[in-house]
MMTF fields as JSON, N, C-alpha, C and O atoms, coordinates in Angstrom:
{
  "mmtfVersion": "1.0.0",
  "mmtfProducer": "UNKNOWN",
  "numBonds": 275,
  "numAtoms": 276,
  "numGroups": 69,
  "numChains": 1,
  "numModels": 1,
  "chainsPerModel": [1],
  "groupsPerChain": [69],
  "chainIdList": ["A"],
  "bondAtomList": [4, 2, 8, 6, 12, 10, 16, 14, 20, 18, 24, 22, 28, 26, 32, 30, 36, 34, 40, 38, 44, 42, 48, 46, 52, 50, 56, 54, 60, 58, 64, 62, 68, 66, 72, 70, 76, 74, 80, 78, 84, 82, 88, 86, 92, 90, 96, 94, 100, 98, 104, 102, 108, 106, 112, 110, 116, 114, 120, 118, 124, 122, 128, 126, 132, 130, 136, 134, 140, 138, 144, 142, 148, 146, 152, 150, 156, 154, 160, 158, 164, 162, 168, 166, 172, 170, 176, 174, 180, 178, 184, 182, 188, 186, 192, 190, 196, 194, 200, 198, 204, 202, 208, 206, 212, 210, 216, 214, 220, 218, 224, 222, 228, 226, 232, 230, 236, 234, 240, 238, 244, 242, 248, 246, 252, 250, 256, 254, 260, 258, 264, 262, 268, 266, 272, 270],
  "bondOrderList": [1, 1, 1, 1, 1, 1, 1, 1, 1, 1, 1, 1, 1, 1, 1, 1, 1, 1, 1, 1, 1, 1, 1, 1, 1, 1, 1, 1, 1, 1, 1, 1, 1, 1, 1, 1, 1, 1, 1, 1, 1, 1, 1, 1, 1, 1, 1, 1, 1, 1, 1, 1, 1, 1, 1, 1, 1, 1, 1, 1, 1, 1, 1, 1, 1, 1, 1, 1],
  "groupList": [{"groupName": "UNK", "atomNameList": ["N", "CA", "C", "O"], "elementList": ["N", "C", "C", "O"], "formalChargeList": [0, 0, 0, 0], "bondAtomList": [1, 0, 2, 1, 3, 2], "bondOrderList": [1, 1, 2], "singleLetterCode": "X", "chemCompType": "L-PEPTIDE LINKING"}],
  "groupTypeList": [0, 0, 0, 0, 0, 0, 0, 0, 0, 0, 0, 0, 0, 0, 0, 0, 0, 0, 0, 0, 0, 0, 0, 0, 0, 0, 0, 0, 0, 0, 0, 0, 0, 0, 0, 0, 0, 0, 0, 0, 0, 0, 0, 0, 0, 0, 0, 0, 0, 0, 0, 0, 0, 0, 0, 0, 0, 0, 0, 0, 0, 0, 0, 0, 0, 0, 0, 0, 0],
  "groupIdList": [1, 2, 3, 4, 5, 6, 7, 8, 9, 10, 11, 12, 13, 14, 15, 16, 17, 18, 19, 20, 21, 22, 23, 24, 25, 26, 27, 28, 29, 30, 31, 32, 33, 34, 35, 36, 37, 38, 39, 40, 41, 42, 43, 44, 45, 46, 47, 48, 49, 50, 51, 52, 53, 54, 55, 56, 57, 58, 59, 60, 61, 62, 63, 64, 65, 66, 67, 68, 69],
  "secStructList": [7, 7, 7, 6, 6, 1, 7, 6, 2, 2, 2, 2, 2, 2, 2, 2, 2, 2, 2, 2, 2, 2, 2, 2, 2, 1, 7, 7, 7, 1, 2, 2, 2, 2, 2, 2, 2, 2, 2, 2, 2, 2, 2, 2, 2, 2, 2, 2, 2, 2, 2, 2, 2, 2, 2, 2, 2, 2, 2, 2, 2, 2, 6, 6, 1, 7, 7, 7, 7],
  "xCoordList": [-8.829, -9.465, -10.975, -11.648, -11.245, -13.325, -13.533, -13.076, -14.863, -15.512, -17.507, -18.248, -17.674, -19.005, -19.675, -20.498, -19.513, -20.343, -20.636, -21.426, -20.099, -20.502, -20.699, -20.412, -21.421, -21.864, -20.849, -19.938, -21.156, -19.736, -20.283, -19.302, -21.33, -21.198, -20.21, -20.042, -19.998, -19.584, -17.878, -17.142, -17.503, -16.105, -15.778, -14.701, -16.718, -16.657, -16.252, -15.216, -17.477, -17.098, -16.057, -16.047, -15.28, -14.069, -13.199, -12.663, -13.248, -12.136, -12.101, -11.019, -13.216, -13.563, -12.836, -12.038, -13.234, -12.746, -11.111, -10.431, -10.585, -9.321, -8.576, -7.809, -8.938, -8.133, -8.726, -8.024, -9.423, -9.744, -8.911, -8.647, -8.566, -7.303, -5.992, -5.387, -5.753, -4.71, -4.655, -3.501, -5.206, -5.32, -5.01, -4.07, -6.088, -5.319, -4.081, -3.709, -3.496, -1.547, -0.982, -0.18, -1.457, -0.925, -1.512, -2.535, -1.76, -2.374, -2.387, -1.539, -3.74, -3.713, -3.08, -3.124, -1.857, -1.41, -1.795, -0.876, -2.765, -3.348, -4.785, -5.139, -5.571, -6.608, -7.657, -8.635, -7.558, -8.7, -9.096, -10.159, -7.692, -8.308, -8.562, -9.787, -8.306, -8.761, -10.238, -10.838, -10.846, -11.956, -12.828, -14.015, -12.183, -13.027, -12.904, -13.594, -11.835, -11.692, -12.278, -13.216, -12.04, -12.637, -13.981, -14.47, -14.783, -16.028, -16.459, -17.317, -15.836, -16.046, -15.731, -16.544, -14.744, -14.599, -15.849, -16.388, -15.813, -17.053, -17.907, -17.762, -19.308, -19.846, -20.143, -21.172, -19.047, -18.675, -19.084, -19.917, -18.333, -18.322, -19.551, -20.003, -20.319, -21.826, -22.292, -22.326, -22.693, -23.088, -22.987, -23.755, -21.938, -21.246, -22.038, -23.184, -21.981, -22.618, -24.108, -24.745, -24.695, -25.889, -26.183, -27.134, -25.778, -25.863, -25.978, -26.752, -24.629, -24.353, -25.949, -26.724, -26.512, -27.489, -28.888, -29.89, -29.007, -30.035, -29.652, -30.326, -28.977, -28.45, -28.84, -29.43, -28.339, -28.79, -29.764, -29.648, -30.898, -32.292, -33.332, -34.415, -32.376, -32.953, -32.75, -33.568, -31.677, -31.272, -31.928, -32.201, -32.2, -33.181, -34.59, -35.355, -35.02, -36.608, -36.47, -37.377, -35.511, -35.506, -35.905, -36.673, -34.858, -34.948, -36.321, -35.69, -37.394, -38.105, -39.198, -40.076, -39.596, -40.558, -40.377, -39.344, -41.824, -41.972, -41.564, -41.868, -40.891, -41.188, -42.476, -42.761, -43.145, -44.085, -44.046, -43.459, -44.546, -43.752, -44.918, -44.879],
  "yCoordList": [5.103, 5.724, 5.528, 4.518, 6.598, 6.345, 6.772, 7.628, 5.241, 6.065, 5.986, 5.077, 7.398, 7.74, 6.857, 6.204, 6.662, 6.26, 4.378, 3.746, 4.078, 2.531, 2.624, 3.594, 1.197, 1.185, 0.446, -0.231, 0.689, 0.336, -1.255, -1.998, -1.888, -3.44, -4.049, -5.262, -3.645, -3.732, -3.984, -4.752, -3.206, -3.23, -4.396, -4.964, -4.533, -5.838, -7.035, -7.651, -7.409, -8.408, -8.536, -9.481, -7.768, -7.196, -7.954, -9.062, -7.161, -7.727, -8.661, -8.85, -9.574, -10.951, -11.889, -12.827, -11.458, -12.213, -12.127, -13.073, -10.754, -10.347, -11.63, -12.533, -11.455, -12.105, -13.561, -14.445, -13.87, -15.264, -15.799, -17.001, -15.235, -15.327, -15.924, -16.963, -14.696, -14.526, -15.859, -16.24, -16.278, -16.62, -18.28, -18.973, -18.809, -19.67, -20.435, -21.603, -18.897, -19.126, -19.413, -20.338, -18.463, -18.364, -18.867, -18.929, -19.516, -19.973, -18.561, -17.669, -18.664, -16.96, -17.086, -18.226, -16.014, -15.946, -14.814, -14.48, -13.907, -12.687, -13.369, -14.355, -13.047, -13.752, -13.043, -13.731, -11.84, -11.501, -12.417, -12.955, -12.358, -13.401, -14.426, -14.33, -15.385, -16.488, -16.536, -17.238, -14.909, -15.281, -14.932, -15.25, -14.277, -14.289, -15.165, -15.231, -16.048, -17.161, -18.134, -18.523, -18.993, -20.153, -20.338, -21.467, -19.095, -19.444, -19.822, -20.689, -19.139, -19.483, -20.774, -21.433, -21.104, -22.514, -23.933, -24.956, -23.33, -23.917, -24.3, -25.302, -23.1, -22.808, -23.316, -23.791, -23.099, -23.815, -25.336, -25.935, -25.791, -27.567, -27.762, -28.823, -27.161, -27.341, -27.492, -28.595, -26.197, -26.506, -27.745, -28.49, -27.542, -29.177, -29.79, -29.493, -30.634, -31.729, -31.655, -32.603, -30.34, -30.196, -30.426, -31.205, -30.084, -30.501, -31.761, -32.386, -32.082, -34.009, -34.449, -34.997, -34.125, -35.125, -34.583, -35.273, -33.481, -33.442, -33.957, -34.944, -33.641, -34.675, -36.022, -36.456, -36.958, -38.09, -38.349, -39.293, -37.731, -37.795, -37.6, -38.084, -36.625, -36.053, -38.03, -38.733, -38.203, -39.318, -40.545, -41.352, -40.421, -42.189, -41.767, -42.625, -40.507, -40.425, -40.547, -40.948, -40.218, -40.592, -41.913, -42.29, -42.728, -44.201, -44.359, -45.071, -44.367, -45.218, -44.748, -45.61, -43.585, -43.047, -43.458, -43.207, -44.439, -44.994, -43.72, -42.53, -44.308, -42.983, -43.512, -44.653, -42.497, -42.615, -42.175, -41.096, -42.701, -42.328, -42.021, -41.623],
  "zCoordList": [85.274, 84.118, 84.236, 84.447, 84.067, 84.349, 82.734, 81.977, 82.63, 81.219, 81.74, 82.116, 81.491, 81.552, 80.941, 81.582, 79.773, 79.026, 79.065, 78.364, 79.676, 80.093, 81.298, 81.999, 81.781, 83.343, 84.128, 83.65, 85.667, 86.878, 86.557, 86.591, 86.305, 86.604, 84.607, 84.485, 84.075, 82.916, 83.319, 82.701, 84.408, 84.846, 86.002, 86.183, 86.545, 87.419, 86.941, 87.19, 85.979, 85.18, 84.236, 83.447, 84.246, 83.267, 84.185, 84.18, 84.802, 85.941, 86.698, 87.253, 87.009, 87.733, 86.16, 86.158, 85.438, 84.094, 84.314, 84.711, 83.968, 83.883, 85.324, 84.99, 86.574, 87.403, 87.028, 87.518, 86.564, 86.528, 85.241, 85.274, 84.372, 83.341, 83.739, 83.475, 84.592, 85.248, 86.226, 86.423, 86.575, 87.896, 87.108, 87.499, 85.811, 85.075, 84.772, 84.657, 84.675, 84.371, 85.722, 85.853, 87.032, 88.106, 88.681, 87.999, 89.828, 91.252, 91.771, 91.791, 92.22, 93.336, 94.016, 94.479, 94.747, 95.93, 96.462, 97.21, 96.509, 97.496, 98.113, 97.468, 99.13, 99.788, 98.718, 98.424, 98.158, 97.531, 96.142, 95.835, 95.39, 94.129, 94.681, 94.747, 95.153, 95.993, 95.555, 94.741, 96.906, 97.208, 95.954, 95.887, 94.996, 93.622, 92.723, 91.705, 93.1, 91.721, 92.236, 91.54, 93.662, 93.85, 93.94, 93.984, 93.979, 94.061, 92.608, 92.443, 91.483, 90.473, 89.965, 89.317, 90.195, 89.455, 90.216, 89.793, 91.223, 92.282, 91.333, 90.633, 91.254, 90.525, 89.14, 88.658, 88.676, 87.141, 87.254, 86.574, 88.228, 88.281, 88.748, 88.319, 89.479, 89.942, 88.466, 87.918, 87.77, 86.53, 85.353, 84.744, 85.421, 84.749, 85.376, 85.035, 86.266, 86.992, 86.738, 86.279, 87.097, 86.033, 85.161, 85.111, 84.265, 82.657, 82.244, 81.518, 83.139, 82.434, 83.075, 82.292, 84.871, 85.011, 84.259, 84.448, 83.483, 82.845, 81.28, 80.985, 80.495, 79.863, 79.693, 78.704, 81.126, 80.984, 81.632, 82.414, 81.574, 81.778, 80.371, 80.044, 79.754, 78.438, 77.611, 77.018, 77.894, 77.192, 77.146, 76.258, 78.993, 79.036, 78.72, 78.28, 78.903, 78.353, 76.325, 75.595, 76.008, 74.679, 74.192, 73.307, 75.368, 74.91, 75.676, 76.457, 76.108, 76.975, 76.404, 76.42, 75.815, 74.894, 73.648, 73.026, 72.938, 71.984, 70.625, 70.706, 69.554, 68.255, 67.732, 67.37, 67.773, 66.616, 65.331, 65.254, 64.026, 62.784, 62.12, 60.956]
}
C-alpha cells in the first residue's frame, strides 16, 4: 500500500520499530531482523552506559561544588 502523502523515511522507522516489537516476543530467526535488531539493542546499551557515566559526574560535581546561599 503506498501513501503519497507521507514520506518513505516515516515507513522505515515504522517498520525497524514494527520488527523490533516483534522481535521482543520472538528471538529473530531470519539474518535480516538480526541485522536490524541487534544493532539496536547495541546502541541502546551504549546510551545507557552514557547516561549513567554522565549522571555520575553530574552527581560528584554537585557534591564537590560549594552551595552558595
Amino acid at each position: 500500500k503506498r501513501h503519497d502523502e507521507e514520506e518513505p523515511q516515516c515507513y522505515r522507522v515504522e517498520i525497524i520499530e514494527v520488527v523490533e516489537d516483534k522481535c521482543k516476543e520472538q528471538p529473530p530467526s531470519l539474518p535480516v531482523e538480526r541485522v536490524v535488531v541487534d544493532p539496536i539493542d547495541v546502541q541502546e546499551a551504549e546510551w545507557e552506559r552514557e547516561i549513567e557515566i554522565f549522571l555520575q559526574q553530574l552527581e560528584d560535581d554537585l557534591e564537590e561544588t560549594p552551595k552558595v546561599v
